[in-house]
């Protein structure tokens, strides 16, 4: 982070407040036009996403992160996918049907990404999302899952 950002974090007096400050700074940097600032913010967010106490704050960034999934920069996409995977691992988090559908739709084009790491992470995240979607929300996802099975089969066969 830049010096002004570091000073903002240092001004926070306790850890809970520091977490909120860090997430606020990351949120602003995600909107930056500078690719390097976005990358730096995402690297920080990957580290923060490993702390279960920050799950709610990171969830508030979901929409911004999903919009950035369309970025042409493979590193940016890899970092975003890592944040989502960290958020879902080892947690009893259920995903609402609308969020699951939106995320599944955003992940589908990534199955064909030139970067094999992005492909792998997107497939892993897709699987996690399908397992954690709330039971009552599974019906709307059936069609999308069916449409995704053939490309997934081809990717598994290719590998």
Short mmCIF file of N, CA and C in Angstrom, two decimals:
data_model
loop_
_atom_site.label_atom_id
_atom_site.label_comp_id
_atom_site.label_asym_id
_atom_site.label_seq_id
_atom_site.Cartn_x
_atom_site.Cartn_y
_atom_site.Cartn_z
N UNK A 1 0.84 -1.19 0.00
CA UNK A 1 0.00 0.00 0.00
C UNK A 1 0.87 1.24 0.00
N UNK A 2 0.33 2.31 -0.50
CA UNK A 2 1.10 3.55 -0.51
C UNK A 2 1.21 4.10 0.90
N UNK A 3 2.09 5.08 1.10
CA UNK A 3 2.30 5.66 2.41
C UNK A 3 1.01 6.22 3.01
N UNK A 4 0.19 7.01 2.25
CA UNK A 4 -1.05 7.49 2.84
C UNK A 4 -1.98 6.37 3.27
N UNK A 5 -2.02 5.27 2.50
CA UNK A 5 -2.86 4.13 2.88
C UNK A 5 -2.34 3.49 4.15
N UNK A 6 -1.02 3.32 4.25
CA UNK A 6 -0.43 2.73 5.44
C UNK A 6 -0.72 3.60 6.66
N UNK A 7 -0.66 4.91 6.50
CA UNK A 7 -0.97 5.80 7.62
C UNK A 7 -2.43 5.70 8.03
N UNK A 8 -3.32 5.50 7.06
CA UNK A 8 -4.73 5.32 7.40
C UNK A 8 -4.92 4.08 8.26
N UNK A 9 -4.25 3.00 7.91
CA UNK A 9 -4.36 1.77 8.69
C UNK A 9 -3.77 1.97 10.08
N UNK A 10 -2.63 2.67 10.18
CA UNK A 10 -2.00 2.89 11.48
C UNK A 10 -2.84 3.76 12.40
N UNK A 11 -3.71 4.59 11.83
CA UNK A 11 -4.57 5.43 12.64
C UNK A 11 -5.65 4.63 13.36
N UNK A 12 -5.94 3.43 12.90
CA UNK A 12 -6.96 2.60 13.55
C UNK A 12 -6.41 2.08 14.87
N UNK A 13 -7.24 2.14 15.91
CA UNK A 13 -6.74 1.87 17.26
C UNK A 13 -6.84 0.41 17.72
N UNK A 14 -7.82 -0.33 17.28
CA UNK A 14 -7.86 -1.74 17.67
C UNK A 14 -7.98 -2.61 16.41
N UNK A 15 -7.81 -3.91 16.59
CA UNK A 15 -7.76 -4.82 15.44
C UNK A 15 -9.08 -4.84 14.66
N UNK A 16 -10.21 -4.81 15.35
CA UNK A 16 -11.49 -4.83 14.65
C UNK A 16 -11.60 -3.59 13.77
N UNK A 17 -11.22 -2.46 14.31
CA UNK A 17 -11.26 -1.22 13.55
C UNK A 17 -10.24 -1.28 12.40
N UNK A 18 -9.08 -1.90 12.65
CA UNK A 18 -8.07 -2.05 11.59
C UNK A 18 -8.63 -2.85 10.44
N UNK A 19 -9.34 -3.94 10.75
CA UNK A 19 -9.93 -4.77 9.70
C UNK A 19 -10.89 -3.95 8.85
N UNK A 20 -11.73 -3.15 9.51
CA UNK A 20 -12.67 -2.30 8.77
C UNK A 20 -11.93 -1.29 7.90
N UNK A 21 -10.87 -0.69 8.46
CA UNK A 21 -10.07 0.28 7.68
C UNK A 21 -9.43 -0.40 6.47
N UNK A 22 -8.88 -1.57 6.69
CA UNK A 22 -8.21 -2.29 5.60
C UNK A 22 -9.21 -2.63 4.49
N UNK A 23 -10.40 -3.10 4.87
CA UNK A 23 -11.40 -3.43 3.86
C UNK A 23 -11.88 -2.18 3.11
N UNK A 24 -11.98 -1.07 3.80
CA UNK A 24 -12.38 0.18 3.14
C UNK A 24 -11.32 0.61 2.12
N UNK A 25 -10.06 0.51 2.52
CA UNK A 25 -8.97 0.87 1.61
C UNK A 25 -8.96 -0.05 0.40
N UNK A 26 -9.11 -1.35 0.65
CA UNK A 26 -9.12 -2.33 -0.44
C UNK A 26 -10.28 -2.03 -1.39
N UNK A 27 -11.44 -1.74 -0.83
CA UNK A 27 -12.61 -1.44 -1.65
C UNK A 27 -12.36 -0.26 -2.59
N UNK A 28 -11.74 0.78 -2.07
CA UNK A 28 -11.42 1.94 -2.91
C UNK A 28 -10.41 1.58 -3.99
N UNK A 29 -9.41 0.78 -3.65
CA UNK A 29 -8.36 0.42 -4.60
C UNK A 29 -8.88 -0.51 -5.69
N UNK A 30 -9.91 -1.29 -5.39
CA UNK A 30 -10.49 -2.16 -6.41
C UNK A 30 -11.11 -1.35 -7.54
N UNK A 31 -11.54 -0.14 -7.24
CA UNK A 31 -12.17 0.73 -8.24
C UNK A 31 -11.14 1.54 -9.03
N UNK A 32 -9.88 1.44 -8.65
CA UNK A 32 -8.83 2.24 -9.28
C UNK A 32 -8.65 1.86 -10.75
N UNK A 33 -8.29 2.83 -11.54
CA UNK A 33 -7.98 2.57 -12.95
C UNK A 33 -6.59 1.96 -13.10
N UNK A 34 -5.77 2.09 -12.07
CA UNK A 34 -4.42 1.54 -12.10
C UNK A 34 -4.47 0.03 -11.87
N UNK A 35 -3.99 -0.71 -12.85
CA UNK A 35 -3.96 -2.17 -12.74
C UNK A 35 -3.12 -2.62 -11.54
N UNK A 36 -2.00 -1.93 -11.31
CA UNK A 36 -1.11 -2.30 -10.21
C UNK A 36 -1.79 -2.08 -8.86
N UNK A 37 -2.55 -1.01 -8.71
CA UNK A 37 -3.28 -0.76 -7.45
C UNK A 37 -4.34 -1.83 -7.23
N UNK A 38 -5.03 -2.22 -8.31
CA UNK A 38 -6.03 -3.29 -8.17
C UNK A 38 -5.36 -4.59 -7.76
N UNK A 39 -4.23 -4.91 -8.40
CA UNK A 39 -3.51 -6.15 -8.05
C UNK A 39 -3.08 -6.13 -6.58
N UNK A 40 -2.53 -5.02 -6.15
CA UNK A 40 -2.06 -4.89 -4.78
C UNK A 40 -3.23 -5.04 -3.80
N UNK A 41 -4.35 -4.40 -4.11
CA UNK A 41 -5.53 -4.51 -3.26
C UNK A 41 -6.01 -5.96 -3.20
N UNK A 42 -5.99 -6.63 -4.34
CA UNK A 42 -6.45 -8.03 -4.38
C UNK A 42 -5.51 -8.95 -3.62
N UNK A 43 -4.21 -8.70 -3.69
CA UNK A 43 -3.27 -9.51 -2.90
C UNK A 43 -3.56 -9.35 -1.41
N UNK A 44 -3.83 -8.13 -0.99
CA UNK A 44 -4.20 -7.89 0.40
C UNK A 44 -5.50 -8.58 0.75
N UNK A 45 -6.45 -8.54 -0.17
CA UNK A 45 -7.74 -9.17 0.08
C UNK A 45 -7.63 -10.68 0.17
N UNK A 46 -6.74 -11.28 -0.61
CA UNK A 46 -6.51 -12.72 -0.50
C UNK A 46 -6.05 -13.06 0.92
N UNK A 47 -5.13 -12.27 1.45
CA UNK A 47 -4.64 -12.50 2.82
C UNK A 47 -5.76 -12.27 3.83
N UNK A 48 -6.52 -11.20 3.67
CA UNK A 48 -7.61 -10.90 4.60
C UNK A 48 -8.71 -11.95 4.55
N UNK A 49 -8.94 -12.54 3.37
CA UNK A 49 -10.02 -13.50 3.21
C UNK A 49 -9.76 -14.82 3.94
N UNK A 50 -8.56 -14.99 4.44
CA UNK A 50 -8.24 -16.19 5.20
C UNK A 50 -8.67 -16.07 6.66
N UNK A 51 -9.11 -14.88 7.05
CA UNK A 51 -9.56 -14.63 8.42
C UNK A 51 -11.08 -14.69 8.46
N UNK A 52 -11.65 -15.73 9.11
CA UNK A 52 -13.10 -15.88 9.15
C UNK A 52 -13.84 -14.67 9.75
N UNK A 53 -13.19 -13.91 10.60
CA UNK A 53 -13.87 -12.77 11.22
C UNK A 53 -14.13 -11.65 10.21
N UNK A 54 -13.50 -11.70 9.06
CA UNK A 54 -13.68 -10.67 8.04
C UNK A 54 -14.67 -11.10 6.95
N UNK A 55 -15.25 -12.27 7.11
CA UNK A 55 -16.12 -12.82 6.06
C UNK A 55 -17.24 -11.86 5.67
N UNK A 56 -17.90 -11.28 6.64
CA UNK A 56 -19.02 -10.38 6.34
C UNK A 56 -18.56 -9.16 5.55
N UNK A 57 -17.46 -8.57 5.96
CA UNK A 57 -16.94 -7.41 5.25
C UNK A 57 -16.52 -7.74 3.84
N UNK A 58 -15.91 -8.89 3.67
CA UNK A 58 -15.47 -9.29 2.32
C UNK A 58 -16.68 -9.61 1.45
N UNK A 59 -17.72 -10.19 2.05
CA UNK A 59 -18.94 -10.46 1.29
C UNK A 59 -19.53 -9.18 0.71
N UNK A 60 -19.32 -8.07 1.39
CA UNK A 60 -19.85 -6.79 0.88
C UNK A 60 -19.14 -6.36 -0.40
N UNK A 61 -18.01 -6.97 -0.70
CA UNK A 61 -17.25 -6.66 -1.92
C UNK A 61 -17.58 -7.60 -3.08
N UNK A 62 -18.49 -8.54 -2.85
CA UNK A 62 -18.78 -9.58 -3.84
C UNK A 62 -19.13 -9.00 -5.21
N UNK A 63 -20.00 -8.01 -5.26
CA UNK A 63 -20.42 -7.45 -6.54
C UNK A 63 -19.24 -6.82 -7.29
N UNK A 64 -18.42 -6.06 -6.57
CA UNK A 64 -17.24 -5.45 -7.21
C UNK A 64 -16.30 -6.52 -7.74
N UNK A 65 -16.12 -7.58 -6.96
CA UNK A 65 -15.22 -8.65 -7.38
C UNK A 65 -15.76 -9.38 -8.61
N UNK A 66 -17.08 -9.61 -8.64
CA UNK A 66 -17.66 -10.30 -9.79
C UNK A 66 -17.50 -9.47 -11.06
N UNK A 67 -17.62 -8.16 -10.94
CA UNK A 67 -17.42 -7.30 -12.11
C UNK A 67 -15.99 -7.39 -12.62
N UNK A 68 -15.04 -7.51 -11.70
CA UNK A 68 -13.63 -7.60 -12.09
C UNK A 68 -13.25 -8.96 -12.68
N UNK A 69 -14.12 -9.96 -12.53
CA UNK A 69 -13.83 -11.28 -13.11
C UNK A 69 -13.71 -11.21 -14.63
N UNK A 70 -14.25 -10.18 -15.24
CA UNK A 70 -14.18 -10.03 -16.69
C UNK A 70 -12.86 -9.41 -17.13
N UNK A 71 -12.00 -9.05 -16.18
CA UNK A 71 -10.71 -8.42 -16.50
C UNK A 71 -9.86 -9.34 -17.36
N UNK A 72 -9.14 -8.77 -18.28
CA UNK A 72 -8.27 -9.55 -19.17
C UNK A 72 -6.99 -10.01 -18.47
N UNK A 73 -6.66 -9.42 -17.34
CA UNK A 73 -5.44 -9.74 -16.60
C UNK A 73 -5.64 -11.04 -15.82
N UNK A 74 -4.92 -12.08 -16.22
CA UNK A 74 -5.04 -13.38 -15.58
C UNK A 74 -4.71 -13.36 -14.10
N UNK A 75 -3.75 -12.51 -13.70
CA UNK A 75 -3.39 -12.43 -12.28
C UNK A 75 -4.54 -11.85 -11.46
N UNK A 76 -5.19 -10.83 -11.99
CA UNK A 76 -6.34 -10.23 -11.29
C UNK A 76 -7.44 -11.27 -11.11
N UNK A 77 -7.76 -12.00 -12.16
CA UNK A 77 -8.81 -13.02 -12.09
C UNK A 77 -8.42 -14.12 -11.12
N UNK A 78 -7.16 -14.57 -11.16
CA UNK A 78 -6.69 -15.60 -10.24
C UNK A 78 -6.83 -15.14 -8.79
N UNK A 79 -6.48 -13.92 -8.51
CA UNK A 79 -6.59 -13.39 -7.14
C UNK A 79 -8.04 -13.33 -6.69
N UNK A 80 -8.93 -12.91 -7.58
CA UNK A 80 -10.36 -12.84 -7.23
C UNK A 80 -10.90 -14.23 -6.94
N UNK A 81 -10.58 -15.18 -7.80
CA UNK A 81 -11.03 -16.55 -7.58
C UNK A 81 -10.50 -17.10 -6.26
N UNK A 82 -9.26 -16.75 -5.92
CA UNK A 82 -8.67 -17.19 -4.65
C UNK A 82 -9.43 -16.59 -3.46
N UNK A 83 -9.83 -15.33 -3.57
CA UNK A 83 -10.61 -14.69 -2.50
C UNK A 83 -11.92 -15.45 -2.31
N UNK A 84 -12.63 -15.72 -3.41
CA UNK A 84 -13.90 -16.43 -3.31
C UNK A 84 -13.71 -17.83 -2.71
N UNK A 85 -12.68 -18.53 -3.15
CA UNK A 85 -12.43 -19.88 -2.60
C UNK A 85 -12.10 -19.82 -1.11
N UNK A 86 -11.29 -18.85 -0.71
CA UNK A 86 -10.98 -18.69 0.72
C UNK A 86 -12.24 -18.44 1.52
N UNK A 87 -13.14 -17.66 0.97
CA UNK A 87 -14.38 -17.33 1.67
C UNK A 87 -15.27 -18.55 1.87
N UNK A 88 -15.20 -19.49 0.95
CA UNK A 88 -16.09 -20.65 1.01
C UNK A 88 -15.51 -21.85 1.74
N UNK A 89 -14.20 -21.91 1.86
CA UNK A 89 -13.58 -23.09 2.46
C UNK A 89 -13.75 -23.10 3.97
N UNK A 90 -14.01 -24.29 4.47
CA UNK A 90 -14.10 -24.54 5.90
C UNK A 90 -15.10 -23.64 6.61
N UNK A 91 -16.15 -23.28 5.91
CA UNK A 91 -17.19 -22.46 6.53
C UNK A 91 -18.54 -23.07 6.19
N UNK A 92 -19.47 -22.89 7.07
CA UNK A 92 -20.83 -23.38 6.84
C UNK A 92 -21.65 -22.29 6.15
N UNK A 93 -21.04 -21.61 5.20
CA UNK A 93 -21.70 -20.51 4.50
C UNK A 93 -22.60 -21.06 3.41
N UNK A 94 -23.87 -20.72 3.47
CA UNK A 94 -24.77 -21.07 2.40
C UNK A 94 -24.86 -19.86 1.47
N UNK A 95 -24.97 -20.13 0.20
CA UNK A 95 -25.01 -19.07 -0.80
C UNK A 95 -26.44 -18.94 -1.30
N UNK A 96 -26.93 -17.73 -1.36
CA UNK A 96 -28.29 -17.51 -1.86
C UNK A 96 -28.35 -17.86 -3.34
N UNK A 97 -29.53 -18.26 -3.78
CA UNK A 97 -29.71 -18.66 -5.17
C UNK A 97 -29.34 -17.56 -6.17
N UNK A 98 -29.78 -16.31 -5.97
CA UNK A 98 -29.41 -15.27 -6.94
C UNK A 98 -27.90 -15.05 -7.02
N UNK A 99 -27.23 -15.07 -5.88
CA UNK A 99 -25.77 -14.89 -5.87
C UNK A 99 -25.09 -16.07 -6.54
N UNK A 100 -25.55 -17.28 -6.24
CA UNK A 100 -24.96 -18.48 -6.84
C UNK A 100 -25.14 -18.46 -8.36
N UNK A 101 -26.32 -18.08 -8.82
CA UNK A 101 -26.56 -18.04 -10.25
C UNK A 101 -25.68 -16.99 -10.93
N UNK A 102 -25.58 -15.82 -10.32
CA UNK A 102 -24.75 -14.75 -10.88
C UNK A 102 -23.29 -15.17 -10.93
N UNK A 103 -22.82 -15.81 -9.87
CA UNK A 103 -21.43 -16.26 -9.83
C UNK A 103 -21.20 -17.39 -10.84
N UNK A 104 -22.13 -18.32 -10.93
CA UNK A 104 -21.99 -19.42 -11.89
C UNK A 104 -21.93 -18.89 -13.32
N UNK A 105 -22.75 -17.89 -13.62
CA UNK A 105 -22.73 -17.30 -14.96
C UNK A 105 -21.41 -16.58 -15.24
N UNK A 106 -20.84 -15.94 -14.21
CA UNK A 106 -19.56 -15.25 -14.38
C UNK A 106 -18.41 -16.24 -14.52
N UNK A 107 -18.54 -17.40 -13.89
CA UNK A 107 -17.46 -18.39 -13.94
C UNK A 107 -17.43 -19.17 -15.25
N UNK A 108 -18.57 -19.39 -15.86
CA UNK A 108 -18.65 -20.22 -17.07
C UNK A 108 -17.66 -19.79 -18.16
N UNK A 109 -17.54 -18.50 -18.51
CA UNK A 109 -16.57 -18.12 -19.54
C UNK A 109 -15.11 -18.39 -19.14
N UNK A 110 -14.87 -18.46 -17.84
CA UNK A 110 -13.49 -18.68 -17.37
C UNK A 110 -13.02 -20.12 -17.58
N UNK A 111 -13.97 -21.04 -17.82
CA UNK A 111 -13.58 -22.42 -18.10
C UNK A 111 -12.72 -22.48 -19.37
N UNK A 112 -12.91 -21.52 -20.28
CA UNK A 112 -12.20 -21.49 -21.55
C UNK A 112 -11.03 -20.51 -21.54
N UNK A 113 -10.66 -20.00 -20.40
CA UNK A 113 -9.58 -19.02 -20.30
C UNK A 113 -8.27 -19.63 -20.78
N UNK A 114 -7.41 -18.79 -21.36
CA UNK A 114 -6.10 -19.26 -21.84
C UNK A 114 -5.20 -19.70 -20.70
N UNK A 115 -5.40 -19.15 -19.52
CA UNK A 115 -4.58 -19.46 -18.36
C UNK A 115 -5.14 -20.71 -17.67
N UNK A 116 -4.37 -21.78 -17.64
CA UNK A 116 -4.85 -23.04 -17.06
C UNK A 116 -5.13 -22.92 -15.56
N UNK A 117 -4.41 -22.04 -14.88
CA UNK A 117 -4.65 -21.83 -13.45
C UNK A 117 -6.02 -21.17 -13.23
N UNK A 118 -6.36 -20.23 -14.08
CA UNK A 118 -7.68 -19.59 -14.01
C UNK A 118 -8.76 -20.64 -14.29
N UNK A 119 -8.54 -21.50 -15.27
CA UNK A 119 -9.50 -22.57 -15.57
C UNK A 119 -9.72 -23.45 -14.35
N UNK A 120 -8.64 -23.91 -13.75
CA UNK A 120 -8.73 -24.80 -12.60
C UNK A 120 -9.44 -24.14 -11.42
N UNK A 121 -9.05 -22.92 -11.10
CA UNK A 121 -9.69 -22.22 -9.98
C UNK A 121 -11.17 -21.96 -10.24
N UNK A 122 -11.52 -21.61 -11.48
CA UNK A 122 -12.93 -21.34 -11.79
C UNK A 122 -13.76 -22.61 -11.69
N UNK A 123 -13.22 -23.73 -12.12
CA UNK A 123 -13.93 -25.00 -12.01
C UNK A 123 -14.09 -25.40 -10.54
N UNK A 124 -13.04 -25.23 -9.75
CA UNK A 124 -13.12 -25.54 -8.31
C UNK A 124 -14.15 -24.66 -7.62
N UNK A 125 -14.14 -23.38 -7.94
CA UNK A 125 -15.09 -22.46 -7.33
C UNK A 125 -16.52 -22.79 -7.76
N UNK A 126 -16.70 -23.13 -9.03
CA UNK A 126 -18.02 -23.52 -9.53
C UNK A 126 -18.55 -24.71 -8.72
N UNK A 127 -17.70 -25.69 -8.51
CA UNK A 127 -18.11 -26.87 -7.73
C UNK A 127 -18.50 -26.48 -6.31
N UNK A 128 -17.68 -25.64 -5.66
CA UNK A 128 -17.98 -25.19 -4.30
C UNK A 128 -19.31 -24.45 -4.23
N UNK A 129 -19.54 -23.59 -5.20
CA UNK A 129 -20.79 -22.81 -5.22
C UNK A 129 -21.98 -23.75 -5.36
N UNK A 130 -21.87 -24.74 -6.24
CA UNK A 130 -22.98 -25.68 -6.43
C UNK A 130 -23.25 -26.50 -5.17
N UNK A 131 -22.21 -26.79 -4.40
CA UNK A 131 -22.40 -27.56 -3.17
C UNK A 131 -22.99 -26.72 -2.04
N UNK A 132 -22.75 -25.42 -2.06
CA UNK A 132 -23.17 -24.58 -0.95
C UNK A 132 -24.43 -23.77 -1.20
N UNK A 133 -25.02 -23.90 -2.39
CA UNK A 133 -26.23 -23.13 -2.66
C UNK A 133 -27.36 -23.68 -1.78
N UNK A 134 -28.18 -22.79 -1.28
CA UNK A 134 -29.28 -23.19 -0.40
C UNK A 134 -30.20 -24.15 -1.15
N UNK A 135 -30.72 -25.15 -0.41
CA UNK A 135 -31.57 -26.17 -1.03
C UNK A 135 -32.71 -25.59 -1.84
N UNK A 136 -33.40 -24.59 -1.29
CA UNK A 136 -34.56 -24.04 -2.01
C UNK A 136 -34.14 -23.26 -3.25
N UNK A 137 -32.87 -22.95 -3.38
CA UNK A 137 -32.41 -22.20 -4.53
C UNK A 137 -31.80 -23.06 -5.62
N UNK A 138 -31.79 -24.36 -5.45
CA UNK A 138 -31.12 -25.23 -6.41
C UNK A 138 -31.87 -25.37 -7.73
N UNK A 139 -33.18 -25.28 -7.70
CA UNK A 139 -33.96 -25.48 -8.93
C UNK A 139 -33.59 -24.49 -10.03
N UNK A 140 -33.47 -23.18 -9.75
CA UNK A 140 -33.11 -22.25 -10.83
C UNK A 140 -31.71 -22.50 -11.40
N UNK A 141 -30.87 -23.17 -10.66
CA UNK A 141 -29.51 -23.41 -11.12
C UNK A 141 -29.39 -24.64 -12.02
N UNK A 142 -30.41 -25.50 -12.01
CA UNK A 142 -30.31 -26.75 -12.77
C UNK A 142 -29.97 -26.52 -14.23
N UNK A 143 -30.64 -25.59 -14.87
CA UNK A 143 -30.41 -25.35 -16.30
C UNK A 143 -28.98 -24.86 -16.53
N UNK A 144 -28.52 -23.97 -15.68
CA UNK A 144 -27.15 -23.46 -15.84
C UNK A 144 -26.12 -24.56 -15.62
N UNK A 145 -26.36 -25.41 -14.66
CA UNK A 145 -25.43 -26.52 -14.40
C UNK A 145 -25.42 -27.47 -15.59
N UNK A 146 -26.58 -27.76 -16.12
CA UNK A 146 -26.65 -28.65 -17.30
C UNK A 146 -25.86 -28.06 -18.47
N UNK A 147 -25.97 -26.74 -18.68
CA UNK A 147 -25.25 -26.10 -19.77
C UNK A 147 -23.74 -26.09 -19.53
N UNK A 148 -23.34 -26.17 -18.28
CA UNK A 148 -21.91 -26.12 -17.93
C UNK A 148 -21.26 -27.49 -17.92
N UNK A 149 -22.05 -28.55 -17.87
CA UNK A 149 -21.48 -29.89 -17.76
C UNK A 149 -20.68 -30.30 -18.98
N UNK A 150 -21.17 -30.00 -20.16
CA UNK A 150 -20.44 -30.39 -21.38
C UNK A 150 -19.08 -29.70 -21.47
N UNK A 151 -18.99 -28.37 -21.28
CA UNK A 151 -17.66 -27.74 -21.29
C UNK A 151 -16.75 -28.30 -20.19
N UNK A 152 -17.32 -28.57 -19.02
CA UNK A 152 -16.50 -29.14 -17.94
C UNK A 152 -15.98 -30.53 -18.35
N UNK A 153 -16.82 -31.31 -18.97
CA UNK A 153 -16.41 -32.64 -19.42
C UNK A 153 -15.24 -32.53 -20.41
N UNK A 154 -15.35 -31.60 -21.37
CA UNK A 154 -14.29 -31.42 -22.34
C UNK A 154 -12.98 -30.99 -21.68
N UNK A 155 -13.07 -30.10 -20.70
CA UNK A 155 -11.85 -29.67 -20.01
C UNK A 155 -11.22 -30.82 -19.23
N UNK A 156 -12.05 -31.62 -18.59
CA UNK A 156 -11.50 -32.78 -17.85
C UNK A 156 -10.87 -33.77 -18.82
N UNK A 157 -11.51 -33.97 -19.97
CA UNK A 157 -10.99 -34.91 -20.96
C UNK A 157 -9.67 -34.39 -21.55
N UNK A 158 -9.58 -33.08 -21.79
CA UNK A 158 -8.36 -32.49 -22.33
C UNK A 158 -7.19 -32.63 -21.37
N UNK A 159 -7.46 -32.49 -20.09
CA UNK A 159 -6.39 -32.55 -19.10
C UNK A 159 -5.97 -33.99 -18.87
#
